[in-house]
Amino acid sequence: MARTAKQRTDIQIAICGSAGDGTIAAGDILKQAMAKAGYNVIAFDVYPPEIRGFGKCIARARITSEQVYSLKSESDCLISLNDSHAIPHVSEVCKFGTVIYEDTPVSTVGEGAHVSSHLSPAHLPYGVAFREISERITSSARSRNIVAVGYLAGLYDMPAEVFHEVISGKFAGKSKELADSVGAAFDAGFQTGVDTFRLHFDRIGASGGKGKQTDLVMMSGNAAVVRGCLDAGIDAFFGYPITPATTIMEMLAREMPKHSGRLLQTEDEISAIAATIGAGYTGARAATATSGPGLALMTEMMGLGAMAEVPAVAFVSQRGGPSTGMPTKTEQSDLNLAVFGVAGDGQRIVLAPTNVEGCYKCAGKAFEMAEAFQTPVIVLLDLYLSNRYEAVQLPSKNPFAENCSKTPRKNASPAEYNRYKLTSDGVSPRAIPGETGRMHTVTGLEHDERGRPSDQPRIHEAMSVKRHQKLLPALKHPGVTISKRFGDKGVVDVGVLGWGSTFGEILEAMIEARKEGIRCSAMKVVMLSPLPVGPVKAFLDDCNEVLVPELNYEAQFASLVTGATGRPVHRLNRVRGTPMSVGEILDQIRQLVGHSGKIAAE
Amino acid sequence: MMNISAPVYLEDKLEEVERSGKLEYRSGTLPTWCPGCGYFSISEGVGKAMTELGLDQKDTVCVSGIGCASRFPFFMNTYGFHSLHGRALPVATGIKVANEDLTVVVVGGDGDAFAIGGGHIPHAARRNVDITYILFDNGVYGLTKGQTSPTSILGFKTTTTPYLNFDQPLNPLMMLLSYGASWVAQAYAGEPHHLTEMIKAAIDHRGFSYLHVLSPCVTFDKTSMTYKNLDMSVHPLPDDHDASDLSAAMIAAQVTDHRQIGVYFSSERPTLSDGLDEISERAKKTA
Ligand SMILES: Cc1ncc(C[n+]2csc(CCOP(=O)(O)OP(=O)(O)O)c2C)c(N)n1
Ligand code: SF4
């Protein structure tokens, strides 16, 4: 059947195998190639917590012609590279979805151990001899995963040339022989796919008229953070490895030295944030990256940063907690720690991007804000956002300002220099070491304008006001979304308020609800501290019912909103270690419509 | 050897400082230490050493943690960072990594260093961060009013060990030598001239220099590390001590029947900044 430009594409592929099968690598080639071909792609990989052994890996990619915001709970196609891992996932394949599997296993398979015996009658089975083809072409079984991707591409009529581009890109500068053999494995799989008898709906539709796009890049949230840091001109980075933040440090370790940036793996998170603050004190753009347990160790230093008024940026990617919790599973349960975790009244700026592009923006803007408001800034991510891939278009011109520091006037007498001068906007001109005559000591002790320790009641009050008031203009900081409303305007039946990675699912659910005729809108809140109370209140005013879905048990964001606005909201909390399902949010929206209808009738 | 057997008074000290004409490195804030505290001697030594080395105040940063000793930066007319209990070294590392042109002097007490901050010392030492660490050891917690410290002697009675301190004291010199510090020395607050020379040499050393200063807390220690006891037990290192020999330094550091002052160990090796520069060069070549 011929492809028509009007035909929409929305297919989700899940590749499932065990660690060592090349599952994640296969998924990576698929998503990079489809992004190159001009499709929208959202992808998210699930790894086992253990490195060795035979833990389960799943790579999922949703390929669409229209812009979408999350993965689907059902996949259209499951590729099994390991049947024992794939069997539980057969149930996620939709009606008339395809299941692709190894049909010539090395040894006899016990009853029920083969994936084909678990399919429902509505599934379309495709058995392929991955191993045999790989062995025939490359004289090794190691390219089974590539044969599988090739088969998928052939079966679905995906353009082979983009796959070749991605494969040769992956091996650029490495072994040409290896690249050729992988390319040949792909071709063999591809041809097998093309030659397969299939039904028409197995084919992929158009890419949405965008054609082949070279400025769309597939990028993970953490990679976007790294790009943001580099574009903002990061000078120094200090970190201690922890999932899911480690890849930020690993990518920066490769890139920063090329631009004379300096990176150090410290002995723990306390020293990571301490060194970040030390570097910030000298005027450098400095950052660290961690997860909840690391942030817990950093809280005392966060307070010092607030009190001493030193710029510093911390990227915090949440995972399941408390304690070591579920290190390779996603959760949004460190909001309280990020917003409130400090000794004393130590407010700081907290930004929580909702998608990969937002990771880039918030990363760069965090450095601007840290400098402009002389404060630590936390950029709060989570595993689902750090590790998920989206096709993004980065601005062609670097959007980040170079130096946002308020410096002492050049001709002002150094003798009058007060590091903590009380000014109308609360921000004091900041001198850094190396400036003649402006020597001063910064301190975590309460201090007067000069920086001299003081516990006078009036000074503590005035300085507390200063440290909090100065942060409010961050709500108007240019070039970054602080909060934003989508969907129906005016009064709506249900409003969904969200933050962080879950906002993608919220948007999808809101769009579905509107299709069902429900008046619905969604608002994302990116700046969690200081909270944009005005816009949030205005949104709540417009909603008959408000739903707050988030991936934590304690409804941390809902409590934050209720505390700040005094308004009740409906909570939807899930802690399964997986992203929220669109269906669950949609169900809640439907129920709330019934709910408010009932109230109106009473 | 100069013996200080009586307390030193604040007024006398201030007058002496004024007469010395070395107020340049003094801030307008007067030290808040108890009269007679050994810390006066150390801070005067630092001021003198800086004057003699001709350090530019604008390019000098004093970094500290929390404690009586850590109040030090407030009294200096240089840039200063009074940070958190135990965290002076990582803050200083960040400062030096971001701006290697600065002269960074870190000070702290024995609790700040070896109790809460103990985890940071090996790493600053092994990385050979080009900073000077002056440890004010009084064998007790001063600021919190007299509790036991990791360098308190066995049996020392304090408010938290009212019957007996049962914990073996650490041997900081042995620790620093084994951590890979490239310069290790000991001085005594009651020997101000020697102390000043040691501070000068420590700042002058390219790499991580550790100066352990024995300094009586006149308020919370009346029995163990007093001027009287230290005056008797402090001796110079033997003339034939070879400071280039790590084993000799370790043997000297294990002498416990008296306290030996002088340079235990001194060696040159690339600093953290050198390493980071090399990493950058390699990265640029592969780019
Ligand atoms: C996290 C933390 N814990 C405890 C304290 C309380 N505290 C302040 S100084 C100090 C010990 C001071 O002893 P030392 O480091 O030996 O310095 P000295 O006062 O003797 O110069 C303690 C326990 C603190 N400030 N911060
Ligand atoms: S309490 Fe001890 S250490 Fe602190 S200032 Fe007084 S004498 Fe010095």
PDB file of C-alpha atoms in Angstrom, chain B residues 78-271:
ATOM      1  CA  THR B  78      42.408  39.754  53.146  1.00  0.00           C
ATOM      2  CA  TYR B  79      39.513  38.060  51.389  1.00  0.00           C
ATOM      3  CA  GLY B  80      37.940  35.511  53.698  1.00  0.00           C
ATOM      4  CA  PHE B  81      35.499  32.640  53.735  1.00  0.00           C
ATOM      5  CA  HIS B  82      34.188  31.508  57.115  1.00  0.00           C
ATOM      6  CA  SER B  83      32.410  28.329  56.032  1.00  0.00           C
ATOM      7  CA  LEU B  84      30.952  25.348  57.887  1.00  0.00           C
ATOM      8  CA  HIS B  85      32.185  23.091  60.650  1.00  0.00           C
ATOM      9  CA  GLY B  86      34.653  20.714  59.007  1.00  0.00           C
ATOM     10  CA  ARG B  87      34.286  21.979  55.453  1.00  0.00           C
ATOM     11  CA  ALA B  88      37.084  24.496  54.987  1.00  0.00           C
ATOM     12  CA  LEU B  89      39.221  22.207  52.829  1.00  0.00           C
ATOM     13  CA  PRO B  90      36.632  21.441  50.115  1.00  0.00           C
ATOM     14  CA  VAL B  91      35.628  25.110  49.981  1.00  0.00           C
ATOM     15  CA  ALA B  92      39.292  26.055  49.581  1.00  0.00           C
ATOM     16  CA  THR B  93      39.727  23.382  46.904  1.00  0.00           C
ATOM     17  CA  GLY B  94      36.878  24.940  44.934  1.00  0.00           C
ATOM     18  CA  ILE B  95      38.424  28.382  45.293  1.00  0.00           C
ATOM     19  CA  LYS B  96      41.827  27.192  44.128  1.00  0.00           C
ATOM     20  CA  VAL B  97      40.397  25.160  41.229  1.00  0.00           C
ATOM     21  CA  ALA B  98      38.445  28.172  40.005  1.00  0.00           C
ATOM     22  CA  ASN B  99      41.258  30.698  40.457  1.00  0.00           C
ATOM     23  CA  GLU B 100      44.752  29.320  40.852  1.00  0.00           C
ATOM     24  CA  ASP B 101      46.293  32.814  41.098  1.00  0.00           C
ATOM     25  CA  LEU B 102      44.958  33.213  44.611  1.00  0.00           C
ATOM     26  CA  THR B 103      47.042  32.361  47.673  1.00  0.00           C
ATOM     27  CA  VAL B 104      44.747  30.262  49.828  1.00  0.00           C
ATOM     28  CA  VAL B 105      45.396  29.798  53.543  1.00  0.00           C
ATOM     29  CA  VAL B 106      43.078  27.420  55.377  1.00  0.00           C
ATOM     30  CA  VAL B 107      42.828  27.402  59.161  1.00  0.00           C
ATOM     31  CA  GLY B 108      40.873  25.289  61.588  1.00  0.00           C
ATOM     32  CA  GLY B 109      40.765  23.584  64.948  1.00  0.00           C
ATOM     33  CA  ASP B 110      41.487  19.956  65.738  1.00  0.00           C
ATOM     34  CA  GLY B 111      37.801  19.041  65.955  1.00  0.00           C
ATOM     35  CA  ASP B 112      36.989  20.902  62.763  1.00  0.00           C
ATOM     36  CA  ALA B 113      39.777  19.029  61.006  1.00  0.00           C
ATOM     37  CA  PHE B 114      39.970  15.531  62.434  1.00  0.00           C
ATOM     38  CA  ALA B 115      36.465  14.875  63.744  1.00  0.00           C
ATOM     39  CA  ILE B 116      33.789  16.308  61.477  1.00  0.00           C
ATOM     40  CA  GLY B 117      36.136  17.226  58.630  1.00  0.00           C
ATOM     41  CA  GLY B 118      38.362  14.147  58.775  1.00  0.00           C
ATOM     42  CA  GLY B 119      37.119  12.775  55.471  1.00  0.00           C
ATOM     43  CA  HIS B 120      38.350  15.730  53.453  1.00  0.00           C
ATOM     44  CA  ILE B 121      41.977  15.853  54.589  1.00  0.00           C
ATOM     45  CA  PRO B 122      43.289  12.789  52.710  1.00  0.00           C
ATOM     46  CA  HIS B 123      41.805  14.071  49.487  1.00  0.00           C
ATOM     47  CA  ALA B 124      43.150  17.603  49.673  1.00  0.00           C
ATOM     48  CA  ALA B 125      46.544  16.061  50.512  1.00  0.00           C
ATOM     49  CA  ARG B 126      46.637  13.389  47.812  1.00  0.00           C
ATOM     50  CA  ARG B 127      45.467  15.845  45.151  1.00  0.00           C
ATOM     51  CA  ASN B 128      48.249  18.188  46.243  1.00  0.00           C
ATOM     52  CA  VAL B 129      45.942  21.197  46.126  1.00  0.00           C
ATOM     53  CA  ASP B 130      48.267  24.202  46.274  1.00  0.00           C
ATOM     54  CA  ILE B 131      46.969  25.565  49.567  1.00  0.00           C
ATOM     55  CA  THR B 132      48.366  25.960  53.078  1.00  0.00           C
ATOM     56  CA  TYR B 133      46.550  24.265  55.938  1.00  0.00           C
ATOM     57  CA  ILE B 134      47.352  25.636  59.370  1.00  0.00           C
ATOM     58  CA  LEU B 135      45.869  23.428  62.043  1.00  0.00           C
ATOM     59  CA  PHE B 136      45.339  25.078  65.435  1.00  0.00           C
ATOM     60  CA  ASP B 137      45.560  22.106  67.813  1.00  0.00           C
ATOM     61  CA  ASN B 138      44.462  22.752  71.371  1.00  0.00           C
ATOM     62  CA  GLY B 139      43.304  19.213  72.074  1.00  0.00           C
ATOM     63  CA  VAL B 140      39.832  20.369  73.083  1.00  0.00           C
ATOM     64  CA  TYR B 141      36.641  21.900  71.665  1.00  0.00           C
ATOM     65  CA  GLY B 142      36.941  25.584  72.487  1.00  0.00           C
ATOM     66  CA  LEU B 143      33.940  27.237  70.899  1.00  0.00           C
ATOM     67  CA  THR B 144      31.440  24.777  72.325  1.00  0.00           C
ATOM     68  CA  LYS B 145      33.041  25.208  75.742  1.00  0.00           C
ATOM     69  CA  GLY B 146      35.265  22.311  76.535  1.00  0.00           C
ATOM     70  CA  GLN B 147      34.413  18.887  75.155  1.00  0.00           C
ATOM     71  CA  THR B 148      36.826  16.144  74.178  1.00  0.00           C
ATOM     72  CA  SER B 149      38.476  16.277  70.741  1.00  0.00           C
ATOM     73  CA  PRO B 150      40.161  13.664  68.524  1.00  0.00           C
ATOM     74  CA  THR B 151      43.550  14.940  69.732  1.00  0.00           C
ATOM     75  CA  SER B 152      42.643  15.000  73.448  1.00  0.00           C
ATOM     76  CA  ILE B 153      44.985  12.835  75.458  1.00  0.00           C
ATOM     77  CA  LEU B 154      43.817   9.596  77.088  1.00  0.00           C
ATOM     78  CA  GLY B 155      42.189  10.195  80.415  1.00  0.00           C
ATOM     79  CA  PHE B 156      41.472  13.882  79.732  1.00  0.00           C
ATOM     80  CA  LYS B 157      38.380  14.946  81.668  1.00  0.00           C
ATOM     81  CA  THR B 158      35.978  17.234  79.845  1.00  0.00           C
ATOM     82  CA  THR B 159      32.276  18.087  80.062  1.00  0.00           C
ATOM     83  CA  THR B 160      31.390  15.125  77.839  1.00  0.00           C
ATOM     84  CA  THR B 161      33.992  12.805  79.350  1.00  0.00           C
ATOM     85  CA  PRO B 162      33.567  13.749  83.017  1.00  0.00           C
ATOM     86  CA  TYR B 163      35.134  10.487  84.250  1.00  0.00           C
ATOM     87  CA  LEU B 164      37.611   9.560  81.577  1.00  0.00           C
ATOM     88  CA  ASN B 165      38.442  10.090  77.935  1.00  0.00           C
ATOM     89  CA  PHE B 166      38.812   6.544  76.721  1.00  0.00           C
ATOM     90  CA  ASP B 167      39.526   7.285  73.038  1.00  0.00           C
ATOM     91  CA  GLN B 168      43.080   7.042  71.798  1.00  0.00           C
ATOM     92  CA  PRO B 169      44.182  10.399  70.347  1.00  0.00           C
ATOM     93  CA  LEU B 170      44.976  10.581  66.643  1.00  0.00           C
ATOM     94  CA  ASN B 171      48.476  11.223  65.392  1.00  0.00           C
ATOM     95  CA  PRO B 172      47.855  13.995  62.820  1.00  0.00           C
ATOM     96  CA  LEU B 173      51.450  14.106  61.571  1.00  0.00           C
ATOM     97  CA  MET B 174      51.437  10.385  60.794  1.00  0.00           C
ATOM     98  CA  MET B 175      48.086  10.770  59.077  1.00  0.00           C
ATOM     99  CA  LEU B 176      49.174  13.642  56.874  1.00  0.00           C
ATOM    100  CA  LEU B 177      52.411  11.903  55.943  1.00  0.00           C
ATOM    101  CA  SER B 178      50.562   8.765  54.924  1.00  0.00           C
ATOM    102  CA  TYR B 179      47.908  10.781  53.059  1.00  0.00           C
ATOM    103  CA  GLY B 180      50.597  12.074  50.721  1.00  0.00           C
ATOM    104  CA  ALA B 181      50.869  15.676  51.911  1.00  0.00           C
ATOM    105  CA  SER B 182      53.874  17.143  50.115  1.00  0.00           C
ATOM    106  CA  TRP B 183      54.915  19.354  53.044  1.00  0.00           C
ATOM    107  CA  VAL B 184      54.378  18.520  56.738  1.00  0.00           C
ATOM    108  CA  ALA B 185      55.645  20.487  59.725  1.00  0.00           C
ATOM    109  CA  GLN B 186      54.892  21.173  63.373  1.00  0.00           C
ATOM    110  CA  ALA B 187      55.203  24.396  65.365  1.00  0.00           C
ATOM    111  CA  TYR B 188      54.239  25.675  68.792  1.00  0.00           C
ATOM    112  CA  ALA B 189      52.355  28.856  69.667  1.00  0.00           C
ATOM    113  CA  GLY B 190      54.826  29.420  72.487  1.00  0.00           C
ATOM    114  CA  GLU B 191      57.715  29.636  69.987  1.00  0.00           C
ATOM    115  CA  PRO B 192      56.543  32.624  67.904  1.00  0.00           C
ATOM    116  CA  HIS B 193      59.710  33.163  65.866  1.00  0.00           C
ATOM    117  CA  HIS B 194      59.996  29.558  64.807  1.00  0.00           C
ATOM    118  CA  LEU B 195      56.234  29.573  64.169  1.00  0.00           C
ATOM    119  CA  THR B 196      56.502  32.544  61.806  1.00  0.00           C
ATOM    120  CA  GLU B 197      59.316  30.861  59.888  1.00  0.00           C
ATOM    121  CA  MET B 198      57.232  27.709  59.564  1.00  0.00           C
ATOM    122  CA  ILE B 199      54.211  29.661  58.292  1.00  0.00           C
ATOM    123  CA  LYS B 200      56.381  31.418  55.726  1.00  0.00           C
ATOM    124  CA  ALA B 201      57.820  28.131  54.501  1.00  0.00           C
ATOM    125  CA  ALA B 202      54.346  26.555  54.413  1.00  0.00           C
ATOM    126  CA  ILE B 203      52.877  29.339  52.257  1.00  0.00           C
ATOM    127  CA  ASP B 204      55.979  29.331  50.095  1.00  0.00           C
ATOM    128  CA  HIS B 205      55.656  25.597  49.366  1.00  0.00           C
ATOM    129  CA  ARG B 206      54.129  24.814  45.996  1.00  0.00           C
ATOM    130  CA  GLY B 207      51.529  22.151  46.749  1.00  0.00           C
ATOM    131  CA  PHE B 208      49.599  21.064  49.812  1.00  0.00           C
ATOM    132  CA  SER B 209      51.402  22.188  52.957  1.00  0.00           C
ATOM    133  CA  TYR B 210      50.273  21.122  56.417  1.00  0.00           C
ATOM    134  CA  LEU B 211      51.417  23.000  59.484  1.00  0.00           C
ATOM    135  CA  HIS B 212      50.367  21.536  62.819  1.00  0.00           C
ATOM    136  CA  VAL B 213      50.493  24.187  65.535  1.00  0.00           C
ATOM    137  CA  LEU B 214      50.303  23.188  69.190  1.00  0.00           C
ATOM    138  CA  SER B 215      48.300  25.916  70.868  1.00  0.00           C
ATOM    139  CA  PRO B 216      47.015  25.943  74.458  1.00  0.00           C
ATOM    140  CA  CYS B 217      43.376  26.646  75.226  1.00  0.00           C
ATOM    141  CA  VAL B 218      43.808  28.572  78.454  1.00  0.00           C
ATOM    142  CA  THR B 219      40.113  28.440  79.294  1.00  0.00           C
ATOM    143  CA  PHE B 220      39.146  24.787  78.866  1.00  0.00           C
ATOM    144  CA  ASP B 221      42.385  22.937  79.409  1.00  0.00           C
ATOM    145  CA  LYS B 222      44.123  23.448  82.723  1.00  0.00           C
ATOM    146  CA  THR B 223      45.868  20.106  82.839  1.00  0.00           C
ATOM    147  CA  SER B 224      47.165  18.701  79.582  1.00  0.00           C
ATOM    148  CA  MET B 225      48.245  20.976  76.672  1.00  0.00           C
ATOM    149  CA  THR B 226      49.082  23.939  78.870  1.00  0.00           C
ATOM    150  CA  TYR B 227      51.943  26.347  78.148  1.00  0.00           C
ATOM    151  CA  LYS B 228      53.730  24.865  81.105  1.00  0.00           C
ATOM    152  CA  ASN B 229      53.479  21.288  79.897  1.00  0.00           C
ATOM    153  CA  LEU B 230      54.214  22.166  76.290  1.00  0.00           C
ATOM    154  CA  ASP B 231      57.207  24.305  77.194  1.00  0.00           C
ATOM    155  CA  MET B 232      58.676  21.227  78.774  1.00  0.00           C
ATOM    156  CA  SER B 233      57.813  18.741  76.062  1.00  0.00           C
ATOM    157  CA  VAL B 234      58.464  20.767  72.893  1.00  0.00           C
ATOM    158  CA  HIS B 235      61.881  20.212  71.291  1.00  0.00           C
ATOM    159  CA  PRO B 236      63.238  20.970  67.837  1.00  0.00           C
ATOM    160  CA  LEU B 237      63.609  18.079  65.401  1.00  0.00           C
ATOM    161  CA  PRO B 238      67.171  16.714  65.471  1.00  0.00           C
ATOM    162  CA  ASP B 239      69.594  18.721  63.303  1.00  0.00           C
ATOM    163  CA  ASP B 240      70.283  15.727  61.128  1.00  0.00           C
ATOM    164  CA  HIS B 241      66.614  15.092  60.300  1.00  0.00           C
ATOM    165  CA  ASP B 242      66.299  14.543  56.549  1.00  0.00           C
ATOM    166  CA  ALA B 243      63.059  16.184  55.423  1.00  0.00           C
ATOM    167  CA  SER B 244      63.279  14.592  51.987  1.00  0.00           C
ATOM    168  CA  ASP B 245      62.990  11.118  53.543  1.00  0.00           C
ATOM    169  CA  LEU B 246      59.394  10.029  54.122  1.00  0.00           C
ATOM    170  CA  SER B 247      60.385   7.060  56.315  1.00  0.00           C
ATOM    171  CA  ALA B 248      62.519   9.295  58.512  1.00  0.00           C
ATOM    172  CA  ALA B 249      59.583  11.705  58.771  1.00  0.00           C
ATOM    173  CA  MET B 250      57.282   8.872  59.843  1.00  0.00           C
ATOM    174  CA  ILE B 251      59.721   7.665  62.450  1.00  0.00           C
ATOM    175  CA  ALA B 252      60.049  11.208  63.816  1.00  0.00           C
ATOM    176  CA  ALA B 253      56.258  11.561  63.854  1.00  0.00           C
ATOM    177  CA  GLN B 254      55.992   8.511  66.119  1.00  0.00           C
ATOM    178  CA  VAL B 255      58.021  10.067  68.897  1.00  0.00           C
ATOM    179  CA  THR B 256      55.507  10.478  71.717  1.00  0.00           C
ATOM    180  CA  ASP B 257      57.527  11.195  74.828  1.00  0.00           C
ATOM    181  CA  HIS B 258      58.082  14.731  73.588  1.00  0.00           C
ATOM    182  CA  ARG B 259      56.798  16.974  70.757  1.00  0.00           C
ATOM    183  CA  GLN B 260      59.231  17.781  67.973  1.00  0.00           C
ATOM    184  CA  ILE B 261      58.821  20.980  66.000  1.00  0.00           C
ATOM    185  CA  GLY B 262      60.234  21.721  62.555  1.00  0.00           C
ATOM    186  CA  VAL B 263      59.786  20.481  58.988  1.00  0.00           C
ATOM    187  CA  TYR B 264      59.136  16.739  58.988  1.00  0.00           C
ATOM    188  CA  PHE B 265      58.742  16.265  55.263  1.00  0.00           C
ATOM    189  CA  SER B 266      59.046  18.362  52.129  1.00  0.00           C
ATOM    190  CA  SER B 267      58.808  17.245  48.507  1.00  0.00           C
ATOM    191  CA  GLU B 268      57.802  18.639  45.135  1.00  0.00           C
ATOM    192  CA  ARG B 269      55.277  17.081  42.811  1.00  0.00           C
ATOM    193  CA  PRO B 270      52.662  18.392  40.353  1.00  0.00           C
ATOM    194  CA  THR B 271      49.737  20.176  41.969  1.00  0.00           C
TER     195      THR B 271
END
